[in-house]
PDB file of C-alpha atoms in Angstrom:
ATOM      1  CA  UNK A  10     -24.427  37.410  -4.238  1.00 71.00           C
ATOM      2  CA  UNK A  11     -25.117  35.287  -1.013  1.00 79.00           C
ATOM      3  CA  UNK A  12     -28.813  34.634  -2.405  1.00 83.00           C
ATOM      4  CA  UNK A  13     -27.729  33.079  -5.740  1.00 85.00           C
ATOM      5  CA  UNK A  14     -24.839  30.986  -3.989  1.00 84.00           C
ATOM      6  CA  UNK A  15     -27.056  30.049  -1.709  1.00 88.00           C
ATOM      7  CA  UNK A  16     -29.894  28.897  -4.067  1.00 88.00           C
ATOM      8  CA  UNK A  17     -27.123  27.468  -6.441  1.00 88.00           C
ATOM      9  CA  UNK A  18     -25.595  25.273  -3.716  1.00 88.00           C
ATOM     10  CA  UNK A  19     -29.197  23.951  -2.336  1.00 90.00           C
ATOM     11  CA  UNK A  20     -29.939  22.979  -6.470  1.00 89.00           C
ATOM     12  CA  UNK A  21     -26.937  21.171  -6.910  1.00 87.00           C
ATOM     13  CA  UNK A  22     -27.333  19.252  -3.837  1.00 86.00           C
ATOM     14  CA  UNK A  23     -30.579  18.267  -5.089  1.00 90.00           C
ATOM     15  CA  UNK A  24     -32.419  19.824  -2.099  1.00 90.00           C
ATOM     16  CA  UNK A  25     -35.760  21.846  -2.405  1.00 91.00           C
ATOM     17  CA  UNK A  26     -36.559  25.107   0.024  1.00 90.00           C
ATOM     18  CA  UNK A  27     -38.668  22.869   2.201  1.00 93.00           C
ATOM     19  CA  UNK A  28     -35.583  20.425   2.875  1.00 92.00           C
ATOM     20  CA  UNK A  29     -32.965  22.922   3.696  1.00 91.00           C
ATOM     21  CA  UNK A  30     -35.232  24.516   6.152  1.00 92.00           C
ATOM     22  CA  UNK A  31     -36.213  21.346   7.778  1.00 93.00           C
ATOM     23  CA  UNK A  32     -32.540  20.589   8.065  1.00 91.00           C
ATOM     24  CA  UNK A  33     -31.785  24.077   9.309  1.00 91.00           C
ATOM     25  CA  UNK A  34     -34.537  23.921  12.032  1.00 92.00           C
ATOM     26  CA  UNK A  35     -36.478  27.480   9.698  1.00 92.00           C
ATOM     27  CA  UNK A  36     -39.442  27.542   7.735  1.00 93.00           C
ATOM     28  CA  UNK A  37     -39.720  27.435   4.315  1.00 92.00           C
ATOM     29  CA  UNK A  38     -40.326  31.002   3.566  1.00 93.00           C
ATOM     30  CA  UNK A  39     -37.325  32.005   5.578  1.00 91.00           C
ATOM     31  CA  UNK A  40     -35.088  30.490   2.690  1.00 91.00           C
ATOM     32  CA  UNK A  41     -37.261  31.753   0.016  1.00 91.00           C
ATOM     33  CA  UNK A  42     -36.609  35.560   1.551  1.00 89.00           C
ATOM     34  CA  UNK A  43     -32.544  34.927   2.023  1.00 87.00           C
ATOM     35  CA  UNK A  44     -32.698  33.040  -1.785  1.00 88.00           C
ATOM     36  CA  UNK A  45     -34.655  36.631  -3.043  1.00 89.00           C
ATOM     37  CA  UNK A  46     -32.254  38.600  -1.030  1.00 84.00           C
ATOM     38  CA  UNK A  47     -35.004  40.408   0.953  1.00 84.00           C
ATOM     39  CA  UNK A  48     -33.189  39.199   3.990  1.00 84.00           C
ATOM     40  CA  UNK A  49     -29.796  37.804   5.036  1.00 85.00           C
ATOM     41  CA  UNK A  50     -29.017  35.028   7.574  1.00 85.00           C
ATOM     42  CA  UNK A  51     -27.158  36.037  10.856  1.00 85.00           C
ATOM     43  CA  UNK A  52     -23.488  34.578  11.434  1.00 80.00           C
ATOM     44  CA  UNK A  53     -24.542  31.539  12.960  1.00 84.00           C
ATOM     45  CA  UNK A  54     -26.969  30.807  10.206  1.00 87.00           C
ATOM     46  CA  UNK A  55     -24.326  31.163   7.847  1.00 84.00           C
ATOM     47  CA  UNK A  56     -22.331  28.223   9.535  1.00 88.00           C
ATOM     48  CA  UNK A  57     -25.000  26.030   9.622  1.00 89.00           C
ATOM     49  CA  UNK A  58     -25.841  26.812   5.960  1.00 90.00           C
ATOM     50  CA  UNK A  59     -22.524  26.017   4.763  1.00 87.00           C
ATOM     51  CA  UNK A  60     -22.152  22.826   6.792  1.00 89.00           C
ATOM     52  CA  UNK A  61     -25.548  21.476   5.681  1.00 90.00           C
ATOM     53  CA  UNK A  62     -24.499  22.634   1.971  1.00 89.00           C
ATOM     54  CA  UNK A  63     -20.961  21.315   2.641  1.00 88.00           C
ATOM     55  CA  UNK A  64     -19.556  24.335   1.133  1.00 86.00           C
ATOM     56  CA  UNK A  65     -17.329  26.968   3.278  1.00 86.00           C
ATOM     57  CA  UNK A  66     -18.704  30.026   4.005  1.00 83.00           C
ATOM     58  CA  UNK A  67     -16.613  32.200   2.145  1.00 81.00           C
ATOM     59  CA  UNK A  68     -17.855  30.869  -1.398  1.00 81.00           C
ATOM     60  CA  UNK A  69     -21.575  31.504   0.035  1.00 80.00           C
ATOM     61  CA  UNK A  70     -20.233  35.133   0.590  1.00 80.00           C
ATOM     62  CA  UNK A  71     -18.535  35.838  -2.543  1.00 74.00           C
ATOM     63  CA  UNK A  72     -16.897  33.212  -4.937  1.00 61.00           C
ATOM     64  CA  UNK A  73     -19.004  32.566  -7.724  1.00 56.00           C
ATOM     65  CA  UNK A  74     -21.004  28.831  -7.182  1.00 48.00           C
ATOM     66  CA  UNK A  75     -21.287  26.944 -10.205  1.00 54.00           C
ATOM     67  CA  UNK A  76     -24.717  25.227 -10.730  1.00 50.00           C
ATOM     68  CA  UNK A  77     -23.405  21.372 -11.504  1.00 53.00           C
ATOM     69  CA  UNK A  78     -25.777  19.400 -13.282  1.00 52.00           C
ATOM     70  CA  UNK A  79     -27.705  16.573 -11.425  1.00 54.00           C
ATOM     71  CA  UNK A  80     -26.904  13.180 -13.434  1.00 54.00           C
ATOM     72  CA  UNK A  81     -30.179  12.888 -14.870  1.00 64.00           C
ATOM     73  CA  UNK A  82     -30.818   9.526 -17.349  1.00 71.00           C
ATOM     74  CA  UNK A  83     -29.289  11.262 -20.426  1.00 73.00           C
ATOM     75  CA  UNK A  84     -26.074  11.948 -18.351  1.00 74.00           C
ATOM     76  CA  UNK A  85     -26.197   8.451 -16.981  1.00 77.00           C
ATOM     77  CA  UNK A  86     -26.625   6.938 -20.529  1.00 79.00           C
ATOM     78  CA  UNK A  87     -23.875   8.382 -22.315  1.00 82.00           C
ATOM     79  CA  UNK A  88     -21.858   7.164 -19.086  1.00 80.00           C
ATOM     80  CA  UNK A  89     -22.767   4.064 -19.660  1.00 81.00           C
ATOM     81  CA  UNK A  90     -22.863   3.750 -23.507  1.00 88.00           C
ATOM     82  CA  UNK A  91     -18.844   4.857 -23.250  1.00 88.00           C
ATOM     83  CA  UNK A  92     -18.293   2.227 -20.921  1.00 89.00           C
ATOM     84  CA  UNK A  93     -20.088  -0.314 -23.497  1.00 89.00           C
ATOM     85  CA  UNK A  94     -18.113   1.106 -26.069  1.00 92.00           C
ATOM     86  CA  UNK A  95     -14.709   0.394 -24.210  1.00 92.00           C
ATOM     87  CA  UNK A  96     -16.057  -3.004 -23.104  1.00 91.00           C
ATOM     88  CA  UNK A  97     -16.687  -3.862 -26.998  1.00 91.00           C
ATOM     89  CA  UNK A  98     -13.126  -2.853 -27.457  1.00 93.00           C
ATOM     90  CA  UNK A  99     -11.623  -5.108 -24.849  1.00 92.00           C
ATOM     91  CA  UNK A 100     -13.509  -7.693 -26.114  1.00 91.00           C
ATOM     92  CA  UNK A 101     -12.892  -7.264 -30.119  1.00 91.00           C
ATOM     93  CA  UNK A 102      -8.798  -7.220 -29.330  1.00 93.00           C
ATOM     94  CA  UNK A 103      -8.953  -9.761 -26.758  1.00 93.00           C
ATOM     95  CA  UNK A 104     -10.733 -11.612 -30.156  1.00 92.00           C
ATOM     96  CA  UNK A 105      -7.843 -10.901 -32.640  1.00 93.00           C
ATOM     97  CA  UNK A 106      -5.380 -12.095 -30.008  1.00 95.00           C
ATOM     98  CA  UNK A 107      -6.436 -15.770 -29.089  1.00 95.00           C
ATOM     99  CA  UNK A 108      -7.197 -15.576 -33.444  1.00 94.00           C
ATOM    100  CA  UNK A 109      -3.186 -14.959 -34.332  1.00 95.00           C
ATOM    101  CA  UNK A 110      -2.310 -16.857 -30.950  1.00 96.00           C
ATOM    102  CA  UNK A 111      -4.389 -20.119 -32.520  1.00 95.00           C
ATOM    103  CA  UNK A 112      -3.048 -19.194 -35.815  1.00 95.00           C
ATOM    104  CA  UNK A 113       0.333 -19.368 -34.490  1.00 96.00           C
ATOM    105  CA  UNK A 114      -0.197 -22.370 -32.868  1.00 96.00           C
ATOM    106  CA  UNK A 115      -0.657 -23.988 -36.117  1.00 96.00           C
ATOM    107  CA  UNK A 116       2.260 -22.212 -37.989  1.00 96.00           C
ATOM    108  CA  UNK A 117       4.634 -24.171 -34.798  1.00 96.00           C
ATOM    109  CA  UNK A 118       2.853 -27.387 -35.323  1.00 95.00           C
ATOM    110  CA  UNK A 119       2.688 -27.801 -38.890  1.00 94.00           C
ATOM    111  CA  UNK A 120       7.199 -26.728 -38.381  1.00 95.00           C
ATOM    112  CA  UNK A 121       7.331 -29.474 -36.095  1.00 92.00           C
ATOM    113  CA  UNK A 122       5.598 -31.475 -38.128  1.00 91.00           C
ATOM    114  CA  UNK A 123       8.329 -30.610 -41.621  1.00 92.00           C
ATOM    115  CA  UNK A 124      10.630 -30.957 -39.173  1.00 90.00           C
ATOM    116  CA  UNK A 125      10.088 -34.186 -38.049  1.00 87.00           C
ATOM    117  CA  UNK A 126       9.398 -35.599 -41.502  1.00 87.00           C
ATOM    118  CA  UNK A 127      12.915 -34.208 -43.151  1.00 88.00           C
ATOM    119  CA  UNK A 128      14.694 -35.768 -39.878  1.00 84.00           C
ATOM    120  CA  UNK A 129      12.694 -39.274 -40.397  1.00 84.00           C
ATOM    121  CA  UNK A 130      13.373 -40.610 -37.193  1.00 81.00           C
ATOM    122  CA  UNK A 131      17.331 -39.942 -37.374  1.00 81.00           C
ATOM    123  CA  UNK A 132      17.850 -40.991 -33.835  1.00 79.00           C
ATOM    124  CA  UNK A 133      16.363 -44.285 -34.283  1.00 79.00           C
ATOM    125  CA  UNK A 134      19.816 -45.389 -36.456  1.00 82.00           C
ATOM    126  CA  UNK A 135      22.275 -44.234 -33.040  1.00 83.00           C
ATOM    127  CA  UNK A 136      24.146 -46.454 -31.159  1.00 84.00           C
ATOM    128  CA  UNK A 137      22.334 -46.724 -27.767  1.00 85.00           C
ATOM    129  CA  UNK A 138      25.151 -48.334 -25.885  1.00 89.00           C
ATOM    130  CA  UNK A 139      26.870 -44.763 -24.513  1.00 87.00           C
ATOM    131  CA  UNK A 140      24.093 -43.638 -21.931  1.00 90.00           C
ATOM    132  CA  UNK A 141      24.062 -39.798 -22.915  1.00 89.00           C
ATOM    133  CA  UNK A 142      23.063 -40.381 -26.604  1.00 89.00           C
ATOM    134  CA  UNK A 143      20.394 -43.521 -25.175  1.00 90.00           C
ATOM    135  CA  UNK A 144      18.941 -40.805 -22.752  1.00 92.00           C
ATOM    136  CA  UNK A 145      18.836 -38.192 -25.795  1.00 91.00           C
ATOM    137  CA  UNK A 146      17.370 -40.977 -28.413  1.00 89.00           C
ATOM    138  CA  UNK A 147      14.961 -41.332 -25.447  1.00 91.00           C
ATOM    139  CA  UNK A 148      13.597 -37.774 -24.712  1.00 91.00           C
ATOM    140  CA  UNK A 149      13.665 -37.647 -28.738  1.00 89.00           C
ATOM    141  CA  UNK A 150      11.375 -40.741 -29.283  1.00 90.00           C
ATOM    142  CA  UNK A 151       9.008 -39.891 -26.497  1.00 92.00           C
ATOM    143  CA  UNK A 152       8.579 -36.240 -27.758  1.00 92.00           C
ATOM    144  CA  UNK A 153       7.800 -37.524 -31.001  1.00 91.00           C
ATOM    145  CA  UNK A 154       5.311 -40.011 -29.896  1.00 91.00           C
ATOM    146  CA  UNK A 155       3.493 -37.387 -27.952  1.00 93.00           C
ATOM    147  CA  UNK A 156       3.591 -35.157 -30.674  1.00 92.00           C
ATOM    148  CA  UNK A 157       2.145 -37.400 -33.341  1.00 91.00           C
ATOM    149  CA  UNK A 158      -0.746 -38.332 -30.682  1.00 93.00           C
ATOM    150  CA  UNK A 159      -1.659 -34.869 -29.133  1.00 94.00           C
ATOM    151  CA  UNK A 160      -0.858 -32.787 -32.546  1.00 94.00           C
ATOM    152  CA  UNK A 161      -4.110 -33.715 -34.484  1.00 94.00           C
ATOM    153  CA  UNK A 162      -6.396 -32.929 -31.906  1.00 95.00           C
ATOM    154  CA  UNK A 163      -5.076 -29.809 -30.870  1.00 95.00           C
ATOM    155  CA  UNK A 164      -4.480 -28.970 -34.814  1.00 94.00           C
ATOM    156  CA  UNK A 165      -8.364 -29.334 -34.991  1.00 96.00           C
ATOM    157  CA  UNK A 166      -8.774 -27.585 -32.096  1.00 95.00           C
ATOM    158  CA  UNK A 167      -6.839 -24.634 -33.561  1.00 95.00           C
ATOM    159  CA  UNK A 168      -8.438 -24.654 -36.737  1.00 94.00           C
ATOM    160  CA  UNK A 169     -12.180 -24.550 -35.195  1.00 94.00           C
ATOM    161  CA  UNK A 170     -11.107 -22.017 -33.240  1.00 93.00           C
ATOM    162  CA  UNK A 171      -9.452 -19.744 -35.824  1.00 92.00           C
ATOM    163  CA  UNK A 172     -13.278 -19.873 -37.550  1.00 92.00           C
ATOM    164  CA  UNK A 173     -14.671 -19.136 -34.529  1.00 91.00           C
ATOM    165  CA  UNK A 174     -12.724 -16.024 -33.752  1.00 90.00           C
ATOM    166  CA  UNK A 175     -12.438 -14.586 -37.435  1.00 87.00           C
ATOM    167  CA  UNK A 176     -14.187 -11.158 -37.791  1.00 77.00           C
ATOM    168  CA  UNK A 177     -18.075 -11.796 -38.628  1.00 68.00           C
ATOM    169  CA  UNK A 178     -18.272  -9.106 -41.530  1.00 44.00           C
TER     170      UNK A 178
END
């Protein structure tokens, strides 16, 4: 039991015979013989084993060591091909949302727009002499002349950009 944990471990640290006994001041054969079982590493040993392996020294005794896999490329690549996958997700609904957020955009505008048409200038015809209504006519008149000067563009602007985001079939 102590050979195969021991042999497991050094595998899935990535470490050859050659290593470990360099690192545990043996020679090479001396972990091929406790890895065989022909021999068995004093107390001390078995410390120094387990701290180089960085596993305790019970599971070296007795508890079962699984062998975990090295990442090797095709480990790696599926790694990275779900991450790809997830970034291509972020990136199609990040897509659809500035789509509907332009589309909205347009849906508000072209209100305003109906809006401002059926209400033809209303405030124009008010009697500016009481300050509240003059201040109201005011912020009235001033959004509508913005609006009719910064509407088309951004309209455009909306409209390129809702055939720019569309899904490419």
């Amino acid at each position: 039991m102590l050979n195969e944990n021991m042999k497991a471990a050094r595998k899935s640290k990535g470490l050859s015979q050659q290593e470990l006994a360099v690192k545990l001041n043996v020679v090479r054969q001396t972990i091929s013989k406790w890895e065989q079982g022909l021999s068995v590493p004093d107390s001390d040993m078995l410390i120094s084993i387990s701290e180089v392996l960085e596993i305790p020294v019970s599971t070296l005794l007795g508890e079962t060591v699984v062998e975990t896999e090295i990442d090797n490329l095709k480990v790696i690549s599926k790694k990275l091909e779900v991450i790809n996958l997830q970034l291509a997700q972020r990136k199609t609904t990040r897509r659809k949302i500035f789509h509907w957020l332009l589309i909205s955009l347009c849906v508000v505008i072209g209100v305003i727009f109906v809006t401002l048409v059926v209400l033809n200038s209303s405030y124009l015809a008010w009697n500016y002499n009481d300050p509240k209504t003059a201040v109201v006519g005011v912020g009235f008149h001033a959004f509508e002349w913005l609006f009719i000067r910064l509407a088309p563009i951004i309209l455009i602007g909306a409209i390129i950009g809702i055939f720019l985001t569309r899904k490419k079939m």
